[in-house]
XYZ file of C-alpha atoms in Angstrom:
641
model
C -9.246 -4.969 51.339
C -8.055 -8.042 53.112
C -6.824 -7.528 56.633
C -4.496 -10.518 56.440
C -0.973 -9.091 56.014
C 0.157 -12.197 54.170
C -2.889 -12.190 51.945
C -2.816 -8.992 49.850
C -6.102 -7.936 48.309
C -4.608 -7.481 44.847
C -4.152 -11.214 44.495
C -6.720 -12.886 46.708
C -9.906 -11.103 45.733
C -11.551 -11.664 49.100
C -11.537 -14.397 51.731
C -11.496 -18.016 50.623
C -12.278 -20.868 53.023
C -10.229 -23.300 50.929
C -6.912 -21.445 51.155
C -4.002 -23.402 52.609
C -1.404 -21.697 54.824
C 2.064 -23.228 54.476
C 5.046 -22.999 56.747
C 3.450 -21.313 59.759
C 4.518 -17.660 59.759
C 6.303 -17.838 56.407
C 3.495 -15.940 54.699
C 2.977 -18.707 52.112
C -0.712 -19.108 51.287
C -1.783 -21.504 48.550
C -5.182 -20.635 47.138
C -7.192 -22.672 44.641
C -7.443 -21.174 41.155
C -10.539 -19.279 40.151
C -12.653 -20.471 37.245
C -11.123 -17.769 35.020
C -7.586 -18.803 35.997
C -8.332 -22.472 35.336
C -9.783 -21.700 31.918
C -6.784 -19.499 31.131
C -4.373 -22.359 31.839
C -6.514 -24.782 29.833
C -6.527 -22.383 26.892
C -2.774 -21.828 27.193
C -2.111 -25.567 27.242
C -4.226 -26.063 24.131
C -2.427 -23.247 22.318
C 1.017 -24.696 23.122
C -0.005 -28.223 22.061
C -1.419 -27.018 18.741
C 1.561 -24.698 18.150
C 3.980 -27.581 18.799
C 2.307 -29.644 16.099
C 2.182 -26.756 13.635
C 5.831 -25.897 14.298
C 6.837 -29.416 13.246
C 4.304 -30.394 10.577
C 2.985 -26.974 9.392
C -0.522 -28.220 10.158
C -2.651 -28.416 13.302
C -4.374 -31.654 12.362
C -5.326 -34.261 13.066
C -6.936 -33.347 16.387
C -6.260 -36.842 17.733
C -5.845 -38.367 21.174
C -2.093 -37.652 21.186
C -2.760 -33.930 20.826
C -5.320 -33.834 23.629
C -3.103 -35.948 25.876
C -0.245 -33.502 25.437
C -2.626 -30.607 26.074
C -3.744 -32.292 29.300
C -0.168 -32.719 30.514
C 0.633 -29.131 29.642
C -2.488 -27.949 31.499
C -1.370 -29.630 34.721
C 2.148 -28.224 34.365
C 0.920 -24.703 33.561
C -1.567 -24.658 36.425
C 1.042 -25.852 38.935
C 3.576 -23.339 37.630
C 1.133 -20.447 37.891
C -0.138 -21.433 41.358
C 3.366 -21.862 42.770
C 4.482 -18.632 41.129
C 1.467 -16.796 42.528
C 2.198 -18.219 45.971
C 5.808 -16.983 45.835
C 4.778 -13.589 44.449
C 2.376 -13.032 47.376
C 4.707 -14.432 50.015
C 4.812 -12.250 53.141
C 4.622 -9.012 51.187
C 2.867 -6.899 53.742
C 5.124 -7.289 56.729
C 6.211 -3.845 57.813
C 9.931 -4.586 57.809
C 9.896 -6.222 54.368
C 10.754 -3.115 52.384
C 12.921 -0.072 52.994
C 11.376 2.843 51.105
C 13.283 5.245 48.926
C 10.415 7.647 49.475
C 10.207 8.750 53.099
C 6.556 9.725 52.636
C 5.471 6.153 51.807
C 3.242 4.449 54.298
C 3.377 0.822 55.283
C 6.295 1.174 57.685
C 5.562 0.480 61.313
C 5.463 3.345 63.805
C 8.340 1.756 65.717
C 10.474 1.798 62.590
C 9.582 5.418 61.870
C 10.267 6.568 65.390
C 13.554 4.691 65.409
C 14.618 6.351 62.175
C 13.672 9.745 63.651
C 15.707 9.082 66.778
C 18.828 8.006 64.923
C 18.746 9.667 61.499
C 21.710 8.794 59.319
C 23.192 10.894 56.555
C 21.692 8.467 54.011
C 18.234 8.641 55.608
C 18.277 12.442 55.502
C 18.871 12.539 51.752
C 15.947 13.020 49.390
C 14.427 10.033 47.627
C 15.646 11.355 44.272
C 19.220 11.732 45.500
C 19.267 8.243 46.993
C 17.753 6.789 43.844
C 20.397 8.439 41.659
C 23.216 7.200 43.901
C 21.892 3.640 43.849
C 21.437 3.774 40.087
C 25.024 4.924 39.576
C 26.360 2.156 41.827
C 24.277 -0.533 40.157
C 25.263 0.778 36.727
C 28.939 0.402 37.580
C 28.369 -3.122 38.881
C 26.349 -4.128 35.817
C 29.002 -2.720 33.488
C 31.550 -4.812 35.363
C 29.427 -7.922 34.769
C 29.011 -7.036 31.097
C 32.660 -6.088 30.561
C 33.752 -9.560 29.322
C 31.189 -9.333 26.531
C 32.363 -5.820 25.702
C 35.881 -7.185 25.349
C 34.844 -10.241 23.314
C 32.548 -8.375 20.927
C 34.447 -5.077 20.634
C 34.060 -3.070 18.387
C 30.454 -4.305 18.082
C 28.386 -6.725 16.001
C 27.114 -5.528 12.633
C 23.692 -6.799 11.534
C 22.656 -7.282 7.913
C 19.812 -4.730 7.927
C 21.952 -2.135 9.696
C 24.581 -2.433 6.983
C 21.926 -1.665 4.369
C 20.808 1.386 6.344
C 24.350 2.749 6.663
C 25.044 2.102 2.982
C 21.921 4.041 1.972
C 22.945 6.943 4.210
C 26.218 7.014 2.243
C 24.310 7.031 -1.052
C 24.884 3.380 -1.977
C 22.037 1.514 -3.667
C 20.272 -0.935 -1.336
C 16.884 -2.504 -0.610
C 15.861 -2.246 -4.250
C 16.354 1.529 -4.329
C 18.830 3.430 -6.567
C 21.838 5.343 -5.286
C 21.037 8.356 -3.157
C 17.635 7.075 -2.024
C 16.849 6.033 1.556
C 14.168 3.386 1.854
C 11.593 3.705 4.618
C 11.444 -0.097 4.850
C 13.572 0.368 7.981
C 12.874 3.250 10.393
C 14.333 6.422 8.887
C 15.351 7.693 12.325
C 17.550 4.599 12.857
C 19.114 5.069 9.429
C 19.963 8.662 10.357
C 21.462 7.641 13.722
C 23.553 4.772 12.339
C 24.650 6.741 9.303
C 25.264 9.900 11.337
C 27.585 8.147 13.796
C 29.399 6.446 10.927
C 29.886 9.802 9.186
C 31.048 11.423 12.442
C 33.618 8.685 12.934
C 34.865 9.218 9.405
C 35.168 12.977 9.856
C 36.620 13.074 13.372
C 38.516 9.793 13.755
C 39.455 8.861 10.210
C 37.106 5.900 9.814
C 33.379 5.203 9.957
C 33.828 2.212 12.267
C 35.142 4.426 15.078
C 31.837 6.311 15.113
C 29.859 3.059 15.180
C 32.013 1.773 18.028
C 31.252 4.907 20.042
C 27.545 4.354 19.350
C 27.563 0.746 20.513
C 29.506 1.629 23.686
C 27.103 4.469 24.453
C 24.276 2.014 23.901
C 25.794 -0.441 26.388
C 26.268 2.242 29.042
C 22.779 3.632 28.460
C 21.182 0.202 28.855
C 23.103 -0.434 32.076
C 21.806 2.888 33.398
C 18.233 2.169 32.296
C 18.154 -1.397 33.632
C 19.710 -0.287 36.922
C 17.111 2.474 37.174
C 14.446 -0.187 36.616
C 15.752 -2.134 39.607
C 15.762 1.006 41.757
C 12.251 1.852 40.578
C 10.967 -1.628 41.440
C 12.472 -1.236 44.931
C 10.928 2.213 45.242
C 7.556 0.782 44.245
C 7.769 -1.643 47.158
C 9.523 -4.743 45.872
C 11.328 -6.553 48.695
C 15.111 -6.371 48.681
C 15.436 -9.991 47.559
C 13.182 -9.418 44.557
C 15.072 -6.285 43.535
C 18.366 -8.146 43.865
C 17.040 -11.040 41.759
C 15.974 -8.575 39.063
C 19.423 -6.997 39.037
C 21.216 -10.352 38.931
C 19.143 -11.452 35.947
C 19.888 -8.263 34.047
C 23.576 -8.483 34.923
C 24.347 -12.127 34.122
C 21.842 -13.314 31.496
C 24.179 -13.478 28.468
C 21.657 -12.653 25.756
C 21.337 -9.054 26.992
C 24.987 -7.902 26.788
C 25.464 -9.817 23.536
C 22.444 -8.149 21.995
C 23.306 -4.664 23.214
C 26.785 -4.994 21.733
C 24.959 -5.290 18.405
C 24.100 -2.502 15.991
C 20.457 -3.129 15.151
C 17.291 -1.070 15.362
C 15.845 -3.163 18.208
C 18.837 -2.536 20.471
C 18.666 1.199 19.788
C 14.911 1.133 20.422
C 15.445 -0.376 23.891
C 17.477 2.653 24.985
C 14.361 4.818 24.656
C 11.573 2.287 25.189
C 12.643 1.153 28.659
C 12.771 4.629 30.313
C 9.519 5.487 28.509
C 7.969 2.351 30.000
C 9.060 3.383 33.508
C 7.469 6.804 33.028
C 4.297 5.209 31.667
C 4.067 2.850 34.643
C 4.667 5.702 37.080
C 1.951 7.747 35.359
C -0.509 4.883 35.829
C 0.540 4.244 39.427
C 0.146 7.932 40.280
C -3.275 8.131 38.562
C -1.896 10.703 36.085
C -0.691 12.988 38.886
C 2.848 12.736 37.474
C 1.656 14.810 34.531
C 1.324 17.816 36.851
C 5.082 18.234 36.472
C 6.017 20.111 33.311
C 9.471 18.528 33.209
C 8.046 15.036 33.625
C 5.525 15.648 30.849
C 8.134 17.104 28.475
C 10.455 14.155 29.120
C 7.552 11.762 28.625
C 6.752 13.309 25.233
C 10.394 13.204 24.111
C 10.840 9.556 25.078
C 7.486 8.685 23.518
C 8.585 10.198 20.222
C 11.983 8.473 20.287
C 10.425 5.144 21.228
C 7.924 5.462 18.396
C 10.544 6.411 15.799
C 13.033 3.596 16.421
C 10.907 0.614 15.307
C 7.943 0.233 12.994
C 5.790 -1.336 15.705
C 7.051 1.145 18.304
C 4.700 3.815 16.973
C 1.602 1.675 17.461
C 2.664 0.406 20.896
C 3.423 3.918 22.123
C 0.396 5.621 20.569
C -2.147 3.036 21.723
C -0.709 2.997 25.249
C -0.799 6.795 25.469
C -4.364 6.968 24.178
C -5.366 4.489 26.875
C -4.110 6.826 29.605
C -7.270 8.916 29.330
C -9.129 6.028 30.958
C -6.813 5.790 33.974
C -8.690 6.265 37.276
C -12.055 6.568 35.524
C -14.628 5.000 37.846
C -11.870 3.660 40.108
C -12.885 3.741 43.749
C -9.279 3.231 44.800
C -7.977 6.224 42.895
C -7.388 8.061 46.155
C -9.066 10.928 47.980
C -7.524 13.578 45.741
C -9.158 12.022 42.678
C -12.510 11.777 44.455
C -12.462 15.310 45.883
C -11.111 16.979 42.759
C -12.971 15.631 39.708
C -12.118 18.787 37.786
C -8.416 18.221 38.396
C -8.681 14.613 37.190
C -10.495 15.741 34.076
C -7.714 18.250 33.428
C -5.086 15.530 33.848
C -6.930 13.309 31.392
C -6.875 16.269 29.020
C -3.102 16.511 29.459
C -2.771 12.776 28.765
C -4.862 13.109 25.608
C -2.764 16.097 24.513
C 0.453 14.125 25.017
C -0.909 11.320 22.838
C -2.005 13.691 20.066
C 1.293 15.623 20.121
C 3.325 12.411 19.889
C 1.225 11.069 17.010
C 1.558 14.359 15.082
C 5.307 14.621 15.665
C 5.962 11.036 14.587
C 3.437 10.671 11.816
C 3.494 14.171 10.288
C 6.300 16.486 11.454
C 9.223 14.043 11.360
C 8.474 12.704 7.839
C 7.992 16.263 6.554
C 11.317 17.488 7.993
C 13.405 14.479 6.969
C 11.804 14.453 3.520
C 13.221 17.916 2.853
C 16.752 16.848 3.842
C 17.036 13.347 2.367
C 15.549 11.614 -0.646
C 13.323 9.125 1.190
C 11.256 6.528 -0.607
C 8.112 5.789 1.382
C 7.584 2.039 1.118
C 4.188 0.543 0.445
C 2.310 -0.219 3.623
C 2.609 -3.925 2.865
C 3.459 -5.113 6.364
C -0.229 -5.511 7.213
C -0.573 -7.851 4.211
C 2.265 -10.198 5.150
C 0.083 -12.655 7.065
C -2.907 -12.488 4.656
C -0.604 -13.103 1.664
C 0.930 -16.093 3.449
C -2.615 -17.444 3.837
C -3.222 -16.874 0.131
C -0.044 -18.793 -0.696
C -1.176 -21.736 1.437
C -4.583 -21.615 -0.243
C -2.922 -21.746 -3.681
C -0.830 -24.693 -2.513
C -3.720 -26.673 -1.010
C -6.373 -25.807 -3.617
C -4.626 -24.805 -6.873
C -7.650 -25.596 -9.046
C -9.965 -23.504 -6.885
C -8.360 -20.136 -7.714
C -10.461 -18.415 -10.377
C -8.943 -16.459 -13.252
C -10.227 -13.184 -11.802
C -8.769 -13.952 -8.364
C -5.473 -14.928 -9.955
C -5.381 -11.663 -11.921
C -6.000 -9.542 -8.810
C -3.398 -11.353 -6.708
C -0.793 -11.239 -9.495
C -1.470 -7.544 -10.100
C -1.026 -6.682 -6.407
C 1.931 -8.841 -5.438
C 5.344 -9.247 -7.032
C 5.136 -13.011 -6.505
C 2.489 -14.587 -8.718
C 0.077 -17.305 -7.600
C 1.986 -19.941 -9.580
C 5.309 -18.933 -8.038
C 3.789 -18.905 -4.532
C 3.377 -22.659 -4.746
C 7.060 -23.009 -5.625
C 8.656 -20.631 -3.114
C 6.358 -20.956 -0.104
C 7.856 -21.616 3.317
C 5.183 -22.193 6.001
C 7.403 -20.569 8.659
C 8.626 -17.542 6.715
C 6.549 -15.093 4.671
C 9.470 -13.301 2.995
C 9.566 -15.619 -0.072
C 5.901 -14.754 -0.747
C 6.035 -10.997 -0.075
C 8.951 -8.949 1.172
C 9.783 -5.329 0.412
C 6.991 -3.920 -1.692
C 3.810 -4.455 -3.680
C 3.517 -4.394 -7.469
C 0.400 -2.210 -7.565
C -1.046 -1.065 -4.195
C -4.251 0.115 -5.887
C -5.393 -3.513 -5.922
C -5.439 -3.809 -2.121
C -9.204 -3.267 -1.878
C -9.995 -5.912 -4.500
C -7.505 -8.296 -2.918
C -9.276 -7.936 0.438
C -12.480 -9.132 -1.220
C -10.679 -12.091 -2.804
C -9.025 -12.946 0.493
C -12.376 -13.063 2.296
C -14.042 -15.192 -0.392
C -11.255 -17.758 -0.420
C -11.233 -17.906 3.367
C -14.938 -18.709 3.416
C -14.452 -21.471 0.847
C -11.520 -23.182 2.555
C -10.853 -21.826 6.073
C -8.641 -24.847 6.830
C -5.859 -23.460 4.615
C -6.014 -20.079 6.298
C -5.948 -21.608 9.780
C -2.965 -23.836 8.980
C -1.098 -20.948 7.359
C -1.701 -18.571 10.272
C -0.925 -21.072 13.025
C 2.230 -22.292 11.263
C 3.545 -18.774 10.723
C 2.844 -17.741 14.351
C 3.690 -21.083 15.993
C 7.154 -20.007 17.095
C 5.764 -17.584 19.678
C 3.855 -20.386 21.443
C 5.609 -23.717 20.769
C 8.171 -25.546 22.857
C 9.248 -27.743 19.925
C 9.955 -26.809 16.315
C 11.005 -28.412 13.071
C 14.660 -29.331 12.758
C 14.737 -27.799 9.278
C 16.338 -24.362 9.118
C 15.533 -23.590 5.507
C 14.901 -19.899 4.809
C 14.038 -20.617 1.187
C 11.250 -22.861 -0.122
C 10.201 -25.598 2.294
C 7.674 -28.050 0.792
C 5.098 -29.623 3.067
C 6.070 -33.072 1.783
C 9.552 -32.567 3.183
C 8.170 -31.731 6.635
C 5.830 -34.727 6.646
C 8.549 -37.117 5.500
C 11.111 -35.841 7.994
C 9.305 -34.795 11.174
C 12.369 -34.409 13.400
C 11.942 -31.742 16.067
C 14.258 -29.701 18.248
C 13.660 -27.326 21.190
C 12.268 -23.973 20.086
C 15.016 -21.817 21.579
C 16.197 -18.312 20.831
C 19.236 -17.917 18.611
C 21.863 -15.225 18.928
C 23.770 -13.514 16.176
C 27.295 -13.853 17.441
C 29.108 -12.696 14.318
C 29.007 -9.922 11.753
C 26.425 -10.185 8.957
C 27.539 -8.030 6.036
C 25.013 -7.140 3.334
C 26.143 -6.762 -0.304
C 25.535 -3.010 -0.221
C 27.515 -2.544 3.004
C 30.326 -4.685 1.560
C 30.983 -1.873 -0.923
C 32.286 0.250 1.950
C 35.650 -0.345 3.577
C 35.801 -3.642 5.434
C 34.115 -3.785 8.843
C 36.531 -5.317 11.364
C 35.377 -7.735 14.069
C 36.824 -9.803 16.900
C 36.309 -13.294 15.493
C 37.873 -15.161 18.435
C 35.671 -13.267 20.898
C 32.614 -13.996 18.786
C 33.416 -17.695 18.961
C 33.538 -17.392 22.755
C 30.111 -15.785 23.117
C 28.542 -18.318 20.750
C 30.026 -21.081 22.881
C 28.573 -19.487 26.036
C 25.090 -19.341 24.513
C 25.308 -22.947 23.286
C 26.303 -24.017 26.789
C 23.363 -22.202 28.350
C 20.972 -23.545 25.714
C 21.963 -27.133 26.506
C 22.294 -26.993 30.314
C 19.449 -28.295 32.462
C 17.329 -25.635 34.154
C 19.328 -22.800 32.556
C 18.058 -23.737 29.112
C 14.493 -23.003 30.204
C 15.374 -19.302 29.954
C 16.352 -19.753 26.296
C 12.945 -20.983 25.061
C 11.179 -18.395 22.929
C 7.714 -19.333 24.221
C 8.792 -18.791 27.837
C 9.162 -15.071 27.115
C 6.529 -14.579 24.435
C 3.719 -16.653 25.972
C 4.267 -18.553 29.222
C 5.544 -15.711 31.411
C 2.974 -13.207 30.047
C 0.302 -15.855 30.679
C 1.502 -16.082 34.290
C 1.242 -12.307 34.676
C -2.312 -12.458 33.341
C -3.065 -15.382 35.674
C -2.137 -13.211 38.657
C -3.887 -10.126 37.270
C -7.324 -11.697 36.780
C -7.723 -12.777 40.408
C -9.601 -10.030 42.186
C -12.295 -7.448 41.618
C -13.209 -6.021 38.229
C -11.838 -2.534 38.846
C -8.559 -3.991 40.130
C -8.247 -6.119 36.993
C -8.857 -3.077 34.784
C -6.158 -1.124 36.587
C -3.645 -3.973 36.172
C -4.419 -4.366 32.490
C -3.982 -0.603 32.023
C -0.591 -0.820 33.750
C 0.385 -3.669 31.445
C -0.885 -2.051 28.222
C 2.607 -1.632 26.683
C 3.291 -5.316 27.355
C -0.037 -6.332 25.811
C 0.451 -4.216 22.693
C 4.048 -5.426 22.354
C 2.886 -9.053 22.423
C 0.176 -8.358 19.850
C 2.733 -6.625 17.639
C 4.500 -9.983 17.229
C 1.632 -11.369 15.152
C 2.119 -9.317 11.934
C 5.774 -10.405 11.660
C 6.911 -12.494 8.720
C 8.643 -15.032 10.957
C 8.294 -16.473 14.463
C 10.350 -19.670 14.471
C 14.040 -18.693 14.653
C 15.173 -20.215 11.368
C 17.866 -17.521 11.507
C 19.302 -15.555 14.448
C 17.662 -12.311 13.356
C 14.216 -13.772 14.091
C 14.911 -13.757 17.844
C 15.359 -9.983 17.882
C 11.583 -9.529 17.823
C 11.239 -10.980 21.328
C 14.354 -9.546 23.013
C 12.293 -6.722 24.561
C 10.495 -9.315 26.687
C 13.766 -10.302 28.375
C 13.939 -6.965 30.180
C 10.253 -5.977 30.298
C 8.683 -9.156 31.731
C 11.114 -9.416 34.705
C 10.311 -5.792 35.580
C 6.574 -6.517 35.584
C 7.148 -9.551 37.808
C 9.093 -7.389 40.261
C 6.298 -4.799 40.226
C 3.778 -7.585 40.757
C 5.770 -8.588 43.829
C 5.668 -4.968 45.003
C 1.989 -4.436 44.370
C 0.809 -5.947 47.647
C 3.054 -3.647 49.667
C 1.807 -0.627 47.768
C -1.840 -1.632 48.184
C -1.331 -1.846 51.937
C 0.412 1.548 51.968
C -2.500 3.189 50.142
C -4.921 1.622 52.610
C -2.946 3.087 55.528
C -2.780 6.548 53.947
C -6.504 6.610 53.355
């Protein structure tokens, strides 16, 4: 490890004669990018430039000088952003007085500081780390609730989303989502349907109206998220983040308006966050402790419970949770920095890996086998076709049929028409390059044709890969672009219209600031909302989206691509085993980002599209705070060893 206290080994990867020290003793050291970091920024700039063009024209071509010029400008901006960010992240992290530990056993504090604390112990210093952490969490929760209270007032009794209304209606036996009365569709997570419907039914039984139960749910959700986000701040501080970084994390959580607005909404993604965020903290702690946290039975039981709940509350949550848990068996394998206990007790580490594998298997069985079996005996649940994996391929097929209508053979047409509810001829009429729902939405006509369709899909892709590339890039462009088409059409959107009217607007997140009532939910008694308060929160978001500097936080690509790219930029500087450890720590973030790709929409043509990326608003800032803390922790481990 580096001996320079302002030059932590996790980020420098060894001495560099070209590093530039700024500001004397400020701890600011500017280092040139590595080859890998430079290539990463070049690749990122190219992706943004191509996505910008696809988000406006639904095509990546032509690859002309204007495209490469924009890519060059973006490369310079990305590289400067990442270098300056890396410089600030590493700034003076290893000074002994830079962090006050919640854990009295942590190293990295000077002997003078320790002896001083021993000579004059305060009541607070004598408390256990767990007690102090709980007290701080409670205090921060109260302060965050105070900051969120205006939004609670404006949006009380909560925002109803379209999909949630369908779920509640089905719980009450009303026909929805193409299913008859009394049937619950598994198109949305069944667990969410049970929670939303259960609270509505409880409100009806105990308070005389279903909306009272939903109001209790949304208020519990707000309080729970304040607790979880406050605990995240305390955890980042405990991990070694300087006080200023922890305070910045708290301030962002407390005042960024999208968060309280979203958590005053009844939607599966907001419910998912209540379980996903504490699960993420436990996952990170398990990685940081090299699986030693799994020695605690209570920790392991809690980890399993949160894993199950996180996996049940969104469709992608299962894959993110399961893949992350399965990866835990590789933690500390071949890691020289795993600590003396791991090196002296290989049998113990093998046992811990066995526990990690058992946790993964138990969670997969509970979510994938036990829960469906139990709920299937209580409710009439219709298991939807597993058509989500075909959303993107079918969008490519639709673009192929549009670009090359005479190249589709009769046999290929028969197979596609037999599989999908939307025929090849209709695909050309209803296709929207930025939304796959018009081409394929709830179900398949005959799933037995999936195998033959896969063969057709491959053959057509070989014949005309340009159509597939344009379809894929257009559909996914919203996660990477800074500009987007000005059209907001959620129905058919012909390519000729885009080419004739190429106006563009910033690709910013949209909020749903009002109630969206589905036809099935409208059959229940009217859902009441605070319309004047909803107008206020929409005005606040419009103001933030149009204000200089502040509006940068409203760009979708900032959260789905640019900030994750910065985290990767910092992670890949160093030694191979260090990079592996960082990627393992960030596995939930990586899988969450990859889970964006199968979605039917990326450009926010409607407010509901932005819900797919809301998780990044609270996960990415936490990882940045932990990145800031990592240098302190590395130094502490070095001192202990």
